[in-house]
CSV table of C-alpha atoms in Angstrom, one decimal:
chain,number,residue,atom,x,y,z
A,1,UNK,CA,10.3,-22.1,-14.7
A,2,UNK,CA,8.4,-24.7,-17.0
A,3,UNK,CA,5.8,-25.7,-14.6
A,4,UNK,CA,5.1,-21.9,-13.4
A,5,UNK,CA,5.0,-20.5,-16.8
A,6,UNK,CA,2.3,-23.2,-17.9
A,7,UNK,CA,0.0,-22.3,-14.5
A,8,UNK,CA,0.6,-18.5,-15.5
A,9,UNK,CA,-0.5,-19.3,-19.2
A,10,UNK,CA,-3.6,-21.3,-18.2
A,11,UNK,CA,-4.2,-18.6,-15.9
A,12,UNK,CA,-4.2,-15.9,-18.8
A,13,UNK,CA,-6.6,-18.3,-20.8
A,14,UNK,CA,-9.2,-18.7,-17.9
A,15,UNK,CA,-9.3,-14.9,-17.2
A,16,UNK,CA,-9.6,-13.6,-20.4
A,17,UNK,CA,-12.3,-15.5,-21.6
A,18,UNK,CA,-14.7,-12.6,-20.4
A,19,UNK,CA,-13.4,-10.2,-22.2
A,20,UNK,CA,-13.8,-12.6,-25.6
A,21,UNK,CA,-17.6,-13.4,-24.8
A,22,UNK,CA,-18.4,-10.4,-23.2
A,23,UNK,CA,-21.0,-8.7,-26.0
A,24,UNK,CA,-22.3,-12.7,-26.6
A,25,UNK,CA,-22.8,-12.8,-22.5
A,26,UNK,CA,-24.4,-9.2,-22.9
A,27,UNK,CA,-26.9,-10.5,-25.4
A,28,UNK,CA,-27.8,-13.4,-23.9
A,29,UNK,CA,-28.5,-12.3,-20.5
A,30,UNK,CA,-29.5,-8.8,-21.6
A,31,UNK,CA,-26.9,-6.6,-20.0
A,32,UNK,CA,-25.6,-3.0,-20.3
A,33,UNK,CA,-22.4,-2.6,-21.7
A,34,UNK,CA,-21.5,-1.0,-18.1
A,35,UNK,CA,-23.0,-4.2,-16.5
A,36,UNK,CA,-21.2,-6.5,-18.5
A,37,UNK,CA,-18.3,-4.6,-18.0
A,38,UNK,CA,-18.6,-5.5,-14.1
A,39,UNK,CA,-18.1,-9.0,-14.5
A,40,UNK,CA,-14.8,-8.3,-15.5
A,41,UNK,CA,-14.3,-6.7,-12.3
A,42,UNK,CA,-15.7,-9.2,-10.2
A,43,UNK,CA,-12.5,-11.5,-10.3
A,44,UNK,CA,-10.7,-8.2,-9.1
A,45,UNK,CA,-13.0,-8.1,-5.9
A,46,UNK,CA,-11.4,-11.1,-4.1
A,47,UNK,CA,-8.0,-10.9,-5.3
A,48,UNK,CA,-6.6,-8.6,-2.3
A,49,UNK,CA,-8.0,-11.6,-0.2
A,50,UNK,CA,-6.6,-14.3,-2.6
A,51,UNK,CA,-3.3,-12.9,-2.4
A,52,UNK,CA,-2.9,-12.4,1.4
A,53,UNK,CA,-4.2,-16.0,2.2
A,54,UNK,CA,-2.2,-17.9,-0.4
A,55,UNK,CA,0.5,-15.5,-0.1
A,56,UNK,CA,0.6,-16.5,3.6
A,57,UNK,CA,0.2,-20.2,2.7
A,58,UNK,CA,2.9,-20.2,0.7
A,59,UNK,CA,5.4,-18.1,3.0
A,60,UNK,CA,4.2,-20.8,5.8
A,61,UNK,CA,4.2,-23.9,3.9
A,62,UNK,CA,5.9,-23.5,0.6
A,63,UNK,CA,5.7,-22.0,-2.5
A,64,UNK,CA,4.4,-25.3,-4.4
A,65,UNK,CA,1.7,-25.9,-2.2
A,66,UNK,CA,0.0,-22.1,-2.7
A,67,UNK,CA,0.6,-22.6,-6.3
A,68,UNK,CA,-1.3,-25.8,-6.7
A,69,UNK,CA,-3.7,-24.6,-4.8
A,70,UNK,CA,-4.6,-21.5,-6.9
A,71,UNK,CA,-4.5,-23.5,-10.0
A,72,UNK,CA,-7.3,-25.6,-8.7
A,73,UNK,CA,-9.2,-22.3,-7.7
A,74,UNK,CA,-9.1,-20.4,-10.6
A,75,UNK,CA,-9.7,-23.7,-13.1
A,76,UNK,CA,-12.9,-24.9,-10.8
A,77,UNK,CA,-14.0,-21.3,-11.0
A,78,UNK,CA,-13.8,-20.9,-14.8
A,79,UNK,CA,-15.6,-24.3,-15.2
A,80,UNK,CA,-18.3,-22.9,-13.1
A,81,UNK,CA,-18.8,-19.9,-15.4
A,82,UNK,CA,-20.0,-22.2,-17.9
A,83,UNK,CA,-23.0,-23.3,-15.8
A,84,UNK,CA,-23.8,-19.7,-15.4
A,85,UNK,CA,-27.7,-19.2,-15.9
A,86,UNK,CA,-28.1,-15.5,-14.7
A,87,UNK,CA,-25.6,-12.1,-14.3
A,88,UNK,CA,-25.6,-12.8,-10.6
A,89,UNK,CA,-24.3,-16.4,-10.9
A,90,UNK,CA,-21.4,-15.6,-13.4
A,91,UNK,CA,-20.5,-12.7,-11.2
A,92,UNK,CA,-20.0,-15.3,-8.3
A,93,UNK,CA,-17.9,-17.9,-10.2
A,94,UNK,CA,-16.0,-14.7,-11.3
A,95,UNK,CA,-15.4,-14.1,-7.6
A,96,UNK,CA,-13.7,-17.5,-6.9
A,97,UNK,CA,-11.7,-16.9,-10.2
A,98,UNK,CA,-10.0,-13.8,-8.5
A,99,UNK,CA,-9.2,-15.8,-5.8
A,100,UNK,CA,-7.3,-18.4,-7.6
A,101,UNK,CA,-5.6,-15.7,-10.0
A,102,UNK,CA,-4.1,-13.9,-7.2
A,103,UNK,CA,-2.5,-16.8,-5.5
A,104,UNK,CA,-1.1,-17.7,-9.1
A,105,UNK,CA,0.5,-14.5,-9.2
A,106,UNK,CA,2.1,-14.5,-5.5
A,107,UNK,CA,3.0,-18.0,-5.3
A,108,UNK,CA,4.0,-18.7,-8.9
A,109,UNK,CA,6.4,-15.3,-9.4
A,110,UNK,CA,8.5,-15.9,-5.7
A,111,UNK,CA,8.5,-19.7,-6.8
A,112,UNK,CA,10.5,-18.8,-10.0
A,113,UNK,CA,12.7,-15.6,-8.3
A,114,UNK,CA,13.5,-17.7,-5.5
A,115,UNK,CA,14.8,-20.0,-7.7
A,116,UNK,CA,16.8,-18.6,-10.4
A,117,UNK,CA,20.7,-16.9,-10.1
A,118,UNK,CA,20.3,-13.1,-8.8
A,119,UNK,CA,21.7,-11.6,-12.4
A,120,UNK,CA,18.7,-13.6,-14.2
A,121,UNK,CA,16.1,-12.7,-12.0
A,122,UNK,CA,14.7,-10.0,-14.1
A,123,UNK,CA,14.2,-11.8,-17.1
A,124,UNK,CA,13.0,-14.9,-15.0
A,125,UNK,CA,10.2,-12.7,-13.7
A,126,UNK,CA,9.9,-11.6,-17.5
A,127,UNK,CA,9.7,-15.2,-18.8
A,128,UNK,CA,6.8,-16.5,-16.4
A,129,UNK,CA,4.5,-13.2,-16.8
A,130,UNK,CA,5.0,-13.7,-20.7
A,131,UNK,CA,2.6,-16.9,-19.9
A,132,UNK,CA,-0.1,-15.0,-19.4
A,133,UNK,CA,0.1,-13.4,-22.9
A,134,UNK,CA,0.4,-17.1,-24.4
A,135,UNK,CA,-2.7,-17.7,-22.7
A,136,UNK,CA,-4.6,-14.8,-24.4
A,137,UNK,CA,-3.2,-16.2,-27.5
A,138,UNK,CA,-4.4,-19.5,-27.0
A,139,UNK,CA,-7.7,-18.4,-25.9
A,140,UNK,CA,-8.3,-15.9,-28.9
A,141,UNK,CA,-7.7,-18.8,-31.4
A,142,UNK,CA,-10.1,-21.1,-29.5
A,143,UNK,CA,-12.8,-18.2,-29.5
A,144,UNK,CA,-12.7,-18.1,-33.4
A,145,UNK,CA,-13.5,-21.8,-33.8
A,146,UNK,CA,-15.6,-22.7,-30.3
A,147,UNK,CA,-17.8,-19.9,-30.3
A,148,UNK,CA,-19.2,-19.5,-33.5
A,149,UNK,CA,-20.1,-23.3,-33.0
A,150,UNK,CA,-20.9,-24.3,-29.8
A,151,UNK,CA,-21.3,-20.7,-28.1
A,152,UNK,CA,-20.0,-19.3,-25.3
A,153,UNK,CA,-20.2,-21.9,-22.5
A,154,UNK,CA,-18.0,-24.2,-23.8
A,155,UNK,CA,-14.9,-21.6,-23.9
A,156,UNK,CA,-15.0,-21.9,-19.8
A,157,UNK,CA,-16.0,-25.6,-19.6
A,158,UNK,CA,-12.7,-26.1,-21.4
A,159,UNK,CA,-11.3,-23.9,-18.7
A,160,UNK,CA,-10.9,-26.9,-16.3
A,161,UNK,CA,-8.3,-28.8,-17.9
A,162,UNK,CA,-5.6,-26.5,-15.7
A,163,UNK,CA,-6.7,-29.0,-13.0
A,164,UNK,CA,-4.3,-31.7,-14.6
A,165,UNK,CA,-1.2,-29.5,-14.7
A,166,UNK,CA,-2.1,-28.8,-10.6
A,167,UNK,CA,-1.9,-32.5,-10.3
A,168,UNK,CA,1.2,-33.1,-12.3
A,169,UNK,CA,2.9,-29.8,-10.4
A,170,UNK,CA,2.0,-31.4,-7.0
A,171,UNK,CA,3.7,-34.6,-7.5
A,172,UNK,CA,6.5,-33.2,-9.6
A,173,UNK,CA,8.2,-30.0,-8.4
A,174,UNK,CA,10.6,-29.1,-6.0
A,175,UNK,CA,10.4,-26.4,-3.2
A,176,UNK,CA,11.9,-22.7,-4.2
A,177,UNK,CA,15.5,-22.7,-3.4
A,178,UNK,CA,15.3,-19.2,-1.2
A,179,UNK,CA,12.3,-20.5,1.0
A,180,UNK,CA,13.9,-24.2,1.1
A,181,UNK,CA,17.2,-22.6,2.9
A,182,UNK,CA,15.7,-20.0,4.7
A,183,UNK,CA,12.6,-21.5,5.8
A,184,UNK,CA,12.0,-25.4,4.6
A,185,UNK,CA,14.8,-26.6,6.7
A,186,UNK,CA,12.8,-25.0,9.9
A,187,UNK,CA,11.3,-27.9,11.6
A,188,UNK,CA,9.2,-26.6,14.2
A,189,UNK,CA,5.8,-25.5,13.2
A,190,UNK,CA,6.0,-22.3,15.6
A,191,UNK,CA,9.0,-21.3,13.8
A,192,UNK,CA,7.4,-21.0,10.9
A,193,UNK,CA,6.4,-17.5,9.3
A,194,UNK,CA,3.1,-16.3,10.3
A,195,UNK,CA,2.3,-13.1,7.9
A,196,UNK,CA,-0.9,-12.5,9.6
A,197,UNK,CA,0.2,-12.7,12.9
A,198,UNK,CA,0.0,-8.7,13.5
A,199,UNK,CA,-3.8,-8.8,12.5
A,200,UNK,CA,-4.8,-11.5,15.3
A,201,UNK,CA,-2.9,-10.2,18.9
A,202,UNK,CA,-4.8,-9.2,21.5
A,203,UNK,CA,-8.2,-9.9,22.1
A,204,UNK,CA,-10.1,-7.0,20.5
A,205,UNK,CA,-7.9,-7.0,17.2
A,206,UNK,CA,-8.9,-10.4,15.5
A,207,UNK,CA,-12.7,-9.1,15.7
A,208,UNK,CA,-11.8,-5.6,14.4
A,209,UNK,CA,-9.9,-6.8,11.6
A,210,UNK,CA,-12.7,-9.7,10.7
A,211,UNK,CA,-15.4,-6.7,10.6
A,212,UNK,CA,-13.0,-4.8,8.5
A,213,UNK,CA,-12.4,-7.8,5.9
A,214,UNK,CA,-16.2,-8.0,5.8
A,215,UNK,CA,-16.8,-4.5,5.0
A,216,UNK,CA,-14.2,-4.1,2.6
A,217,UNK,CA,-15.8,-7.3,0.5
A,218,UNK,CA,-19.1,-6.0,0.9
A,219,UNK,CA,-18.5,-2.6,-0.2
A,220,UNK,CA,-16.2,-3.9,-3.0
A,221,UNK,CA,-19.1,-5.9,-4.2
A,222,UNK,CA,-21.7,-2.8,-4.2
A,223,UNK,CA,-19.3,-0.8,-6.1
A,224,UNK,CA,-18.9,-3.4,-8.8
A,225,UNK,CA,-22.7,-4.3,-9.4
A,226,UNK,CA,-25.9,-2.6,-9.9
A,227,UNK,CA,-26.3,-2.9,-6.1
A,228,UNK,CA,-24.2,0.2,-5.3
A,229,UNK,CA,-26.1,2.3,-7.9
A,230,UNK,CA,-26.0,6.1,-6.6
A,231,UNK,CA,-23.2,5.3,-3.9
A,232,UNK,CA,-20.3,4.3,-5.5
A,233,UNK,CA,-17.8,7.5,-4.2
A,234,UNK,CA,-18.9,6.6,-0.7
A,235,UNK,CA,-18.7,2.7,-0.9
A,236,UNK,CA,-15.2,2.7,-2.9
A,237,UNK,CA,-13.9,5.5,0.3
A,238,UNK,CA,-15.0,3.0,2.9
A,239,UNK,CA,-13.2,-0.2,1.0
A,240,UNK,CA,-10.1,1.9,0.5
A,241,UNK,CA,-9.7,2.9,4.5
A,242,UNK,CA,-10.5,-0.6,5.1
A,243,UNK,CA,-7.7,-2.1,3.2
A,244,UNK,CA,-5.6,0.8,4.2
A,245,UNK,CA,-5.9,-0.3,7.5
A,246,UNK,CA,-4.6,-4.1,6.8
A,247,UNK,CA,-1.9,-2.3,4.9
A,248,UNK,CA,-0.8,-0.3,7.9
A,249,UNK,CA,-1.0,-3.2,10.0
A,250,UNK,CA,1.0,-5.6,7.9
A,251,UNK,CA,3.7,-3.5,7.0
A,252,UNK,CA,4.4,-1.9,11.0
A,253,UNK,CA,5.7,0.9,12.2
A,254,UNK,CA,8.5,1.1,9.9
A,255,UNK,CA,6.8,-0.7,6.5
A,256,UNK,CA,3.1,0.7,6.5
A,257,UNK,CA,4.2,3.7,4.2
A,258,UNK,CA,6.0,1.1,1.2
A,259,UNK,CA,3.0,-0.9,1.5
A,260,UNK,CA,0.5,1.9,0.7
A,261,UNK,CA,2.8,3.3,-1.7
A,262,UNK,CA,3.4,0.3,-3.5
A,263,UNK,CA,-0.7,-0.2,-3.6
A,264,UNK,CA,-1.1,2.9,-5.2
A,265,UNK,CA,1.5,2.4,-7.9
A,266,UNK,CA,0.0,-1.1,-8.8
A,267,UNK,CA,-3.4,0.6,-8.8
A,268,UNK,CA,-2.4,3.2,-11.4
A,269,UNK,CA,-0.3,0.5,-13.3
A,270,UNK,CA,-3.7,-1.3,-13.8
A,271,UNK,CA,-5.8,1.9,-14.7
A,272,UNK,CA,-3.3,2.3,-17.6
A,273,UNK,CA,-3.1,-1.0,-18.8
A,274,UNK,CA,-6.5,-2.8,-18.5
A,275,UNK,CA,-8.7,-0.6,-20.5
A,276,UNK,CA,-7.0,-1.5,-23.4
A,277,UNK,CA,-6.6,-5.2,-22.1
A,278,UNK,CA,-10.2,-5.8,-21.3
A,279,UNK,CA,-12.1,-3.9,-23.9
A,280,UNK,CA,-10.1,-4.2,-26.7
A,281,UNK,CA,-12.2,-6.8,-28.5
A,282,UNK,CA,-15.1,-4.9,-27.3
A,283,UNK,CA,-13.8,-1.5,-29.2
A,284,UNK,CA,-13.1,-4.0,-32.4
A,285,UNK,CA,-16.3,-5.4,-32.4
A,286,UNK,CA,-18.6,-2.6,-31.8
A,287,UNK,CA,-16.2,0.8,-32.9
A,288,UNK,CA,-14.7,-0.9,-36.0
A,289,UNK,CA,-17.1,-3.7,-36.7
A,290,UNK,CA,-14.7,-6.2,-36.7
A,291,UNK,CA,-16.0,-9.8,-37.7
A,292,UNK,CA,-14.6,-12.6,-35.3
A,293,UNK,CA,-12.0,-13.7,-37.4
A,294,UNK,CA,-10.6,-10.0,-37.6
A,295,UNK,CA,-10.9,-10.0,-33.7
A,296,UNK,CA,-8.8,-12.9,-33.5
A,297,UNK,CA,-6.3,-11.4,-35.6
A,298,UNK,CA,-6.0,-8.2,-33.7
A,299,UNK,CA,-5.6,-10.3,-30.1
A,300,UNK,CA,-3.1,-12.6,-31.8
A,301,UNK,CA,-0.8,-9.3,-32.5
A,302,UNK,CA,-1.7,-8.0,-29.1
A,303,UNK,CA,-0.8,-11.5,-27.3
A,304,UNK,CA,2.3,-11.8,-28.9
A,305,UNK,CA,3.4,-8.1,-28.4
A,306,UNK,CA,2.8,-8.6,-24.7
A,307,UNK,CA,5.2,-11.7,-24.5
A,308,UNK,CA,7.8,-10.5,-26.5
A,309,UNK,CA,7.8,-7.2,-24.4
A,310,UNK,CA,8.1,-8.8,-21.5
A,311,UNK,CA,11.2,-11.0,-22.7
A,312,UNK,CA,12.7,-7.5,-23.8
A,313,UNK,CA,11.9,-6.5,-20.4
A,314,UNK,CA,13.7,-9.1,-18.7
A,315,UNK,CA,16.7,-8.4,-20.4
A,316,UNK,CA,16.7,-5.0,-20.4
A,317,UNK,CA,15.9,-5.3,-16.6
A,318,UNK,CA,18.9,-7.1,-15.9
A,319,UNK,CA,21.1,-5.2,-18.3
A,320,UNK,CA,20.1,-1.6,-17.0
A,321,UNK,CA,18.4,-2.0,-14.0
A,322,UNK,CA,14.6,-2.7,-12.9
A,323,UNK,CA,13.7,1.1,-12.6
A,324,UNK,CA,15.3,2.4,-15.5
A,325,UNK,CA,14.2,-0.3,-18.0
A,326,UNK,CA,10.7,-0.1,-16.4
A,327,UNK,CA,10.2,3.8,-16.6
A,328,UNK,CA,12.0,3.7,-20.1
A,329,UNK,CA,9.9,1.1,-21.7
A,330,UNK,CA,6.5,2.8,-20.8
A,331,UNK,CA,8.3,6.5,-22.2
A,332,UNK,CA,8.6,4.7,-25.3
A,333,UNK,CA,4.8,3.1,-25.3
A,334,UNK,CA,3.5,6.7,-25.4
A,335,UNK,CA,4.3,7.1,-29.2
A,336,UNK,CA,1.9,4.0,-30.0
A,337,UNK,CA,-1.0,5.0,-27.8
A,338,UNK,CA,-3.2,7.6,-30.0
A,339,UNK,CA,-1.9,6.1,-33.4
A,340,UNK,CA,-3.7,2.7,-32.3
A,341,UNK,CA,-7.1,4.1,-32.0
A,342,UNK,CA,-6.8,6.7,-35.2
A,343,UNK,CA,-6.5,3.4,-37.7
A,344,UNK,CA,-9.8,2.4,-38.7
A,345,UNK,CA,-9.5,0.6,-42.2
A,346,UNK,CA,-6.4,-1.1,-42.2
A,347,UNK,CA,-6.3,-4.7,-40.4
A,348,UNK,CA,-2.7,-5.2,-41.3
A,349,UNK,CA,-1.6,-1.7,-39.7
A,350,UNK,CA,-3.4,-1.8,-36.8
A,351,UNK,CA,-2.0,-5.3,-35.8
A,352,UNK,CA,1.4,-3.8,-36.1
A,353,UNK,CA,0.9,-0.8,-33.8
A,354,UNK,CA,-1.2,-2.9,-31.2
A,355,UNK,CA,1.9,-5.1,-31.3
A,356,UNK,CA,3.9,-2.2,-30.5
A,357,UNK,CA,2.0,-0.6,-27.8
A,358,UNK,CA,1.5,-4.2,-26.1
A,359,UNK,CA,4.9,-5.1,-26.5
A,360,UNK,CA,6.2,-1.6,-24.8
A,361,UNK,CA,3.3,-0.6,-22.5
A,362,UNK,CA,1.8,-4.1,-21.3
A,363,UNK,CA,5.2,-6.0,-21.9
A,364,UNK,CA,6.9,-4.1,-19.1
A,365,UNK,CA,4.9,-5.6,-16.8
A,366,UNK,CA,7.1,-8.6,-16.8
A,367,UNK,CA,9.7,-7.0,-14.3
A,368,UNK,CA,6.7,-5.6,-12.3
A,369,UNK,CA,7.0,-8.8,-9.9
A,370,UNK,CA,10.5,-8.4,-9.6
A,371,UNK,CA,10.2,-4.6,-8.8
A,372,UNK,CA,7.4,-5.5,-6.3
A,373,UNK,CA,9.0,-8.7,-5.0
A,374,UNK,CA,12.5,-7.0,-3.9
A,375,UNK,CA,11.0,-4.7,-1.3
A,376,UNK,CA,10.2,-7.7,0.8
A,377,UNK,CA,12.1,-10.3,2.7
A,378,UNK,CA,11.8,-14.2,2.0
A,379,UNK,CA,9.9,-14.9,5.2
A,380,UNK,CA,6.9,-12.5,3.9
A,381,UNK,CA,7.5,-11.9,0.6
A,382,UNK,CA,4.5,-14.0,-1.0
A,383,UNK,CA,1.9,-12.5,1.5
A,384,UNK,CA,3.1,-9.3,1.0
A,385,UNK,CA,3.5,-9.0,-2.5
A,386,UNK,CA,0.2,-10.8,-3.0
A,387,UNK,CA,-1.1,-8.2,-0.8
A,388,UNK,CA,0.1,-5.2,-2.3
A,389,UNK,CA,-0.4,-6.2,-5.8
A,390,UNK,CA,-3.8,-7.7,-5.7
A,391,UNK,CA,-4.9,-4.5,-3.5
A,392,UNK,CA,-3.5,-2.5,-6.4
A,393,UNK,CA,-4.9,-4.8,-8.8
A,394,UNK,CA,-8.6,-3.2,-8.1
A,395,UNK,CA,-7.4,-0.9,-10.5
A,396,UNK,CA,-8.0,-3.5,-13.3
A,397,UNK,CA,-11.7,-3.5,-11.9
A,398,UNK,CA,-12.4,-0.2,-12.1
A,399,UNK,CA,-10.6,0.5,-15.3
A,400,UNK,CA,-13.0,-1.4,-17.4
A,401,UNK,CA,-15.9,0.4,-16.1
A,402,UNK,CA,-14.1,3.8,-16.1
A,403,UNK,CA,-13.5,3.2,-19.6
A,404,UNK,CA,-17.0,2.2,-20.3
A,405,UNK,CA,-18.6,5.5,-18.5
A,406,UNK,CA,-16.1,7.7,-20.4
A,407,UNK,CA,-17.6,6.1,-23.9
A,408,UNK,CA,-20.6,7.5,-22.9
A,409,UNK,CA,-19.3,11.3,-23.8
A,410,UNK,CA,-16.7,10.3,-26.3
A,411,UNK,CA,-15.9,7.2,-28.4
A,412,UNK,CA,-14.7,4.1,-26.7
A,413,UNK,CA,-11.2,4.1,-29.0
A,414,UNK,CA,-10.9,7.8,-27.7
A,415,UNK,CA,-11.4,7.1,-24.1
A,416,UNK,CA,-9.4,4.3,-24.0
A,417,UNK,CA,-6.5,6.2,-25.3
A,418,UNK,CA,-6.8,9.2,-23.1
A,419,UNK,CA,-6.9,7.0,-19.9
A,420,UNK,CA,-3.8,4.8,-21.2
A,421,UNK,CA,-2.1,7.9,-22.0
A,422,UNK,CA,-2.5,10.0,-18.9
A,423,UNK,CA,-2.1,6.9,-16.3
A,424,UNK,CA,1.1,5.5,-18.1
A,425,UNK,CA,2.7,9.1,-17.2
A,426,UNK,CA,2.1,8.7,-13.7
A,427,UNK,CA,3.0,5.2,-13.3
A,428,UNK,CA,6.6,6.8,-15.1
A,429,UNK,CA,7.0,9.1,-12.4
A,430,UNK,CA,6.1,6.4,-9.6
A,431,UNK,CA,8.4,3.7,-10.6
A,432,UNK,CA,11.0,5.7,-12.7
A,433,UNK,CA,11.4,8.3,-9.6
A,434,UNK,CA,11.6,5.6,-7.0
A,435,UNK,CA,8.8,7.0,-5.2
A,436,UNK,CA,7.7,3.9,-3.0
A,437,UNK,CA,11.1,3.5,-1.7
A,438,UNK,CA,11.6,7.0,-1.0
A,439,UNK,CA,8.7,7.3,0.7
A,440,UNK,CA,9.4,4.1,3.1
A,441,UNK,CA,12.7,5.5,3.9
A,442,UNK,CA,10.8,8.7,5.6
A,443,UNK,CA,10.0,6.1,8.7
A,444,UNK,CA,12.6,3.8,8.1
A,445,UNK,CA,16.1,4.9,6.8
A,446,UNK,CA,17.5,1.3,6.9
A,447,UNK,CA,15.2,0.0,4.4
A,448,UNK,CA,17.0,-2.5,1.9
A,449,UNK,CA,17.0,-1.3,-1.8
A,450,UNK,CA,16.5,-5.0,-2.9
A,451,UNK,CA,15.7,-7.9,-0.7
A,452,UNK,CA,16.2,-10.2,-4.0
A,453,UNK,CA,20.1,-9.2,-4.4
A,454,UNK,CA,21.9,-10.6,-1.4
A,455,UNK,CA,25.1,-9.2,0.0
A,456,UNK,CA,28.3,-10.4,-1.3
A,457,UNK,CA,29.2,-14.1,-0.3
A,458,UNK,CA,25.8,-15.2,0.2
A,459,UNK,CA,24.5,-18.2,-1.8
A,460,UNK,CA,20.8,-17.6,-1.1
A,461,UNK,CA,20.2,-16.3,-4.6
A,462,UNK,CA,21.3,-19.8,-6.1
A,463,UNK,CA,18.9,-22.2,-7.6
A,464,UNK,CA,19.6,-25.4,-5.6
A,465,UNK,CA,19.2,-26.3,-2.1
A,466,UNK,CA,21.9,-26.6,0.5
A,467,UNK,CA,21.9,-30.3,0.4
A,468,UNK,CA,22.1,-30.5,-3.2
A,469,UNK,CA,24.7,-28.2,-4.1
A,470,UNK,CA,27.4,-28.1,-1.2
A,471,UNK,CA,29.9,-26.5,-3.6
A,472,UNK,CA,28.0,-23.6,-3.3
A,473,UNK,CA,28.1,-22.7,0.1
A,474,UNK,CA,29.9,-19.3,0.8
A,475,UNK,CA,33.7,-19.5,1.0
A,476,UNK,CA,36.3,-16.9,2.8
A,477,UNK,CA,36.9,-14.6,0.6
A,478,UNK,CA,40.7,-13.3,-0.4
A,479,UNK,CA,41.0,-9.6,0.1
A,480,UNK,CA,40.5,-8.9,-3.8
A,481,UNK,CA,37.1,-10.3,-3.3
A,482,UNK,CA,34.4,-8.3,-5.1
A,483,UNK,CA,32.7,-5.5,-2.9
A,484,UNK,CA,29.2,-5.4,-1.8
A,485,UNK,CA,26.3,-4.6,-4.5
A,486,UNK,CA,25.7,-1.1,-4.7
A,487,UNK,CA,23.2,0.7,-2.6
A,488,UNK,CA,20.7,1.2,-5.6
A,489,UNK,CA,20.1,-2.6,-5.3
A,490,UNK,CA,20.8,-3.2,-9.5
A,491,UNK,CA,23.5,-5.5,-9.9
A,492,UNK,CA,25.1,-5.6,-13.7
A,493,UNK,CA,25.3,-8.9,-15.2
A,494,UNK,CA,29.0,-9.4,-15.0
A,495,UNK,CA,29.3,-8.8,-10.8
A,496,UNK,CA,26.1,-10.6,-9.7
């Protein structure tokens, strides 16, 4: 847990640097607000590819290997940002960060979820995602000291430090429990999972899918850069069609609708959350005229609010069930949306409101990995989770640009409030109403509710490998043994 949490903390540190120094970069490179915001979007363009490829690596070669690789990618990409000489070079470095960040999510969360006991897996999910918030707090603190004295480039050069953590993880960590028991003990290489096999069967399909990947990447690049000016709607449709085509193939006849529904759910989740995450520093500096120290204070409240919310979501998820906790927490967050952007003259009041909004609205993302991972079996979990999450994460690329464009017709604060409120309601309906699972059962009536909750008597949920825990192997049960988990997949703490 500590290794994965540290990895995700440094991931968050590296990723949010661009949001803190966006105004300085825009001034140095003479960029408009919308063009500068596309630098935030750059890391999302390659996430779908990084999530799928590094996820497949995790399924085939182990969660630890994929986690170390992803850490190296995003830290080296961040280091390269410090040497950028113009918009294009900085954008390319952001693409590398996106590859690594996607792999960190799919490998890190599966590593932890497959190592913790079933009854604690929501809080395990919340704990690891809280590391990202810790990274934002750390970045905000360094911003206050580093940028005024040495400039924005030093923020990115500091971001190379995760390389040391990757080397430590490679030498010290064991493999994830579930993966090691079900797959790691398989000796033959050909018996290991190959999540991308459906994409490369036959003679023609590999060429078609290679072309689809190239077209999707080029279309997304054009959408989020000035290159595609005037053709964004058409290019967006092209990219969406290519990515849905991959989802249909990876999901197969029984799972394709589940993949598409989860992609749409995550997309909406990013649309409601990322306008605030990405543009809050810009709003504080432009609309409210806050100094760097005041921005740091508010970002502290936001970061600690999200971190506390992740912990809260983990405990409530284990107590009331993942979907109930997710929907209920998001509904409560709506009470904070408009008040946050109504406060202008009181820094303490703004800090309290931002803490509440981020704790409930963003902190609930702590159990999103548990919600998503439960839809997929161990053999393909990392690749499937990495793909659907990071395709949906394109909502995070759309969000800051959409917020910036909406701000052309209204204040930035009002634009952020409207986007957050409306899209939060949509996600409440999708997750609280179990829409993806209901759609999945239209084509597969036998689809399990939660793959992370094994049937009674299975040892797959326990955190140790079979060789190190012989007393945990399932034993014959007397007639009074507990009955299997209910169909809802939500196991109360006293019976998990």
